mmCIF file of C-alpha atoms in Angstrom:
data_model
loop_
_atom_site.group_PDB
_atom_site.id
_atom_site.type_symbol
_atom_site.label_atom_id
_atom_site.label_comp_id
_atom_site.label_asym_id
_atom_site.label_seq_id
_atom_site.Cartn_x
_atom_site.Cartn_y
_atom_site.Cartn_z
ATOM 1 C CA SER A 1 0.000 0.000 0.000
ATOM 2 C CA SER A 2 1.364 3.422 -0.901
ATOM 3 C CA ALA A 3 1.675 6.298 1.520
ATOM 4 C CA SER A 4 -1.197 8.134 -0.161
ATOM 5 C CA SER A 5 -3.643 5.253 0.249
ATOM 6 C CA SER A 6 -2.865 5.060 3.970
ATOM 7 C CA LEU A 7 -4.027 8.652 4.454
ATOM 8 C CA GLY A 8 -7.709 7.664 4.378
ATOM 9 C CA PRO A 9 -10.467 9.561 2.625
ATOM 10 C CA VAL A 10 -9.981 13.141 1.505
ATOM 11 C CA GLY A 11 -12.700 15.706 2.170
ATOM 12 C CA PHE A 12 -14.104 18.362 -0.133
ATOM 13 C CA VAL A 13 -16.314 21.187 1.099
ATOM 14 C CA GLY A 14 -17.523 22.785 -2.113
ATOM 15 C CA VAL A 15 -17.465 21.015 -5.471
ATOM 16 C CA GLY A 16 -17.995 23.823 -7.933
ATOM 17 C CA ILE A 17 -15.786 24.318 -10.980
ATOM 18 C CA MET A 18 -12.428 24.089 -9.197
ATOM 19 C CA GLY A 19 -13.542 21.590 -6.541
ATOM 20 C CA GLU A 20 -15.102 19.177 -9.022
ATOM 21 C CA GLY A 21 -11.976 19.115 -11.181
ATOM 22 C CA MET A 22 -9.621 18.509 -8.257
ATOM 23 C CA ALA A 23 -11.949 15.905 -6.752
ATOM 24 C CA MET A 24 -12.290 14.077 -10.075
ATOM 25 C CA ASN A 25 -8.495 13.866 -10.412
ATOM 26 C CA LEU A 26 -8.188 12.391 -6.927
ATOM 27 C CA LEU A 27 -10.939 9.868 -7.687
ATOM 28 C CA LYS A 28 -9.157 8.886 -10.914
ATOM 29 C CA GLY A 29 -6.069 8.331 -8.760
ATOM 30 C CA GLY A 30 -7.945 5.861 -6.542
ATOM 31 C CA LYS A 31 -8.706 8.074 -3.545
ATOM 32 C CA THR A 32 -11.934 7.838 -1.549
ATOM 33 C CA LEU A 33 -13.648 11.215 -1.138
ATOM 34 C CA ILE A 34 -16.134 12.594 1.352
ATOM 35 C CA LEU A 35 -18.081 15.495 -0.194
ATOM 36 C CA TRP A 36 -20.392 18.262 0.901
ATOM 37 C CA ASN A 37 -21.822 21.068 -1.185
ATOM 38 C CA ARG A 38 -24.569 23.583 -0.434
ATOM 39 C CA SER A 39 -26.365 22.241 -3.506
ATOM 40 C CA LYS A 40 -26.132 18.435 -3.302
ATOM 41 C CA ALA A 41 -26.850 18.118 -7.032
ATOM 42 C CA LYS A 42 -23.346 19.510 -7.713
ATOM 43 C CA CYS A 43 -21.989 16.235 -6.271
ATOM 44 C CA ASP A 44 -23.908 14.072 -8.770
ATOM 45 C CA PRO A 45 -21.272 13.917 -11.537
ATOM 46 C CA LEU A 46 -18.702 12.661 -9.021
ATOM 47 C CA THR A 47 -20.967 10.146 -7.286
ATOM 48 C CA SER A 48 -22.250 8.866 -10.649
ATOM 49 C CA ALA A 49 -18.755 8.339 -12.008
ATOM 50 C CA TYR A 50 -17.333 6.865 -8.764
ATOM 51 C CA PRO A 51 -20.205 5.445 -6.670
ATOM 52 C CA ASP A 52 -17.916 3.171 -4.614
ATOM 53 C CA THR A 53 -15.359 5.805 -3.626
ATOM 54 C CA CYS A 54 -17.380 8.998 -3.406
ATOM 55 C CA VAL A 55 -19.647 9.676 -0.417
ATOM 56 C CA VAL A 56 -21.853 12.746 0.080
ATOM 57 C CA VAL A 57 -22.591 13.825 3.667
ATOM 58 C CA ASP A 58 -25.096 16.295 5.126
ATOM 59 C CA THR A 59 -22.828 18.914 6.731
ATOM 60 C CA PRO A 60 -19.347 20.396 6.318
ATOM 61 C CA GLN A 61 -18.633 19.290 9.886
ATOM 62 C CA GLU A 62 -19.183 15.653 8.852
ATOM 63 C CA VAL A 63 -16.574 16.031 6.123
ATOM 64 C CA VAL A 64 -13.986 17.292 8.616
ATOM 65 C CA ALA A 65 -14.905 14.573 11.133
ATOM 66 C CA LYS A 66 -14.438 11.774 8.571
ATOM 67 C CA CYS A 67 -11.223 13.025 6.937
ATOM 68 C CA ALA A 68 -7.716 13.859 8.085
ATOM 69 C CA THR A 69 -7.433 16.349 5.218
ATOM 70 C CA THR A 70 -10.265 18.544 3.923
ATOM 71 C CA PHE A 71 -10.128 20.937 0.993
ATOM 72 C CA CYS A 72 -12.397 23.982 1.220
ATOM 73 C CA MET A 73 -13.304 25.127 -2.261
ATOM 74 C CA LEU A 74 -15.689 27.978 -1.476
ATOM 75 C CA SER A 75 -15.874 30.268 -4.480
ATOM 76 C CA THR A 76 -17.439 33.446 -3.140
ATOM 77 C CA LEU A 77 -17.199 35.653 -0.107
ATOM 78 C CA GLU A 78 -20.816 34.822 0.762
ATOM 79 C CA ALA A 79 -20.171 31.076 0.567
ATOM 80 C CA SER A 80 -17.045 31.374 2.686
ATOM 81 C CA GLN A 81 -18.807 33.489 5.325
ATOM 82 C CA ALA A 82 -21.662 30.978 5.504
ATOM 83 C CA VAL A 83 -19.643 27.756 5.487
ATOM 84 C CA PHE A 84 -16.036 28.228 6.637
ATOM 85 C CA PRO A 85 -16.955 28.961 10.291
ATOM 86 C CA GLN A 86 -18.675 25.536 10.370
ATOM 87 C CA VAL A 87 -15.469 23.956 9.088
ATOM 88 C CA LEU A 88 -13.425 25.676 11.803
ATOM 89 C CA GLU A 89 -15.868 24.480 14.487
ATOM 90 C CA ALA A 90 -15.245 20.869 13.485
ATOM 91 C CA ILE A 91 -11.453 20.951 13.727
ATOM 92 C CA THR A 92 -9.929 18.472 16.160
ATOM 93 C CA PRO A 93 -6.315 17.355 16.657
ATOM 94 C CA GLY A 94 -4.879 15.643 13.610
ATOM 95 C CA LYS A 95 -7.076 17.465 11.090
ATOM 96 C CA SER A 96 -5.729 19.504 8.175
ATOM 97 C CA ILE A 97 -7.732 22.111 6.311
ATOM 98 C CA VAL A 98 -6.569 23.378 2.926
ATOM 99 C CA ASP A 99 -8.438 26.597 2.164
ATOM 100 C CA CYS A 100 -8.429 27.244 -1.574
ATOM 101 C CA ALA A 101 -10.431 30.453 -1.518
ATOM 102 C CA THR A 102 -9.339 33.447 -3.543
ATOM 103 C CA LEU A 103 -10.987 36.110 -1.444
ATOM 104 C CA THR A 104 -10.088 39.654 -0.448
ATOM 105 C CA PRO A 105 -7.046 40.202 1.772
ATOM 106 C CA GLU A 106 -9.347 41.981 4.257
ATOM 107 C CA TYR A 107 -11.563 38.918 4.646
ATOM 108 C CA MET A 108 -8.553 36.633 5.005
ATOM 109 C CA GLN A 109 -7.241 38.910 7.761
ATOM 110 C CA GLU A 110 -10.638 38.694 9.496
ATOM 111 C CA MET A 111 -10.431 34.894 9.347
ATOM 112 C CA GLU A 112 -6.928 35.013 10.792
ATOM 113 C CA ALA A 113 -8.199 37.138 13.702
ATOM 114 C CA LYS A 114 -10.998 34.616 14.373
ATOM 115 C CA VAL A 115 -8.563 31.730 14.302
ATOM 116 C CA MET A 116 -6.229 33.491 16.738
ATOM 117 C CA LYS A 117 -8.914 33.878 19.404
ATOM 118 C CA ASP A 118 -8.170 31.884 22.555
ATOM 119 C CA SER A 119 -11.035 29.493 21.896
ATOM 120 C CA PHE A 120 -9.212 28.138 18.844
ATOM 121 C CA LEU A 121 -5.822 27.538 20.467
ATOM 122 C CA GLY A 122 -4.617 24.599 22.523
ATOM 123 C CA ALA A 123 -4.724 21.198 20.827
ATOM 124 C CA ARG A 124 -5.597 22.800 17.512
ATOM 125 C CA TRP A 125 -2.435 24.883 17.304
ATOM 126 C CA PRO A 126 -0.438 22.794 14.733
ATOM 127 C CA LEU A 127 -3.374 22.774 12.317
ATOM 128 C CA LEU A 128 -4.009 26.453 12.796
ATOM 129 C CA LEU A 129 -0.378 27.238 12.128
ATOM 130 C CA LEU A 130 -0.802 25.580 8.724
ATOM 131 C CA LEU A 131 -4.071 27.442 8.149
ATOM 132 C CA LEU A 132 -2.501 30.767 9.106
ATOM 133 C CA LEU A 133 0.389 30.111 6.784
ATOM 134 C CA LEU A 134 -2.094 29.628 3.954
ATOM 135 C CA LEU A 135 -4.100 32.687 4.898
ATOM 136 C CA ARG A 136 -1.037 34.871 5.301
ATOM 137 C CA SER A 137 0.683 33.814 2.102
ATOM 138 C CA HIS A 138 -2.381 34.146 -0.148
ATOM 139 C CA SER A 139 -0.852 31.296 -2.154
ATOM 140 C CA SER A 140 -3.176 28.543 -0.979
ATOM 141 C CA TYR A 141 -3.985 27.558 -4.555
ATOM 142 C CA LEU A 142 -0.354 26.649 -5.255
ATOM 143 C CA PHE A 143 -0.107 24.801 -1.924
ATOM 144 C CA SER A 144 -3.319 22.934 -2.708
ATOM 145 C CA LEU A 145 -2.063 21.950 -6.125
ATOM 146 C CA LEU A 146 1.195 20.654 -4.658
ATOM 147 C CA PHE A 147 -0.702 18.756 -1.949
ATOM 148 C CA VAL A 148 -2.995 17.133 -4.529
ATOM 149 C CA LEU A 149 0.041 16.094 -6.536
ATOM 150 C CA HIS A 150 1.498 14.558 -3.359
ATOM 151 C CA LEU A 151 -1.709 12.609 -2.728
ATOM 152 C CA LEU A 152 -1.649 11.229 -6.266
ATOM 153 C CA LYS A 153 1.869 9.748 -5.877
#
């Protein structure tokens, strides 16, 4: 078994244009995916093509709970404001969140401030350090692409 298959299922919160393409490539590579989208119908092409390795759940929190690594592919500010706080609430030790949003620097700074509140520290610190790195660098897309390539090895 390769290192990538031992990582367990990969989560996707948001399977719009970018999310569907990345998810499809992971499925083609043999990964099992756990998906959530505000409109469940957006998951249909993936679940139809890969019914045995693609599971749709009811909440973004379920995605995070079932996966060590979750990609957030929220395309708009409104979607991110509605959904990303639910993702953050579900973080527990050992979870990684890869935020692929291309939002305003001001909003990313707001998210950083929320993450830095005392209620998010403690056992979550290593994950949040990764998240802050992504938020600070504004290069999460490149990081996500490199991470996907790593998973496909």
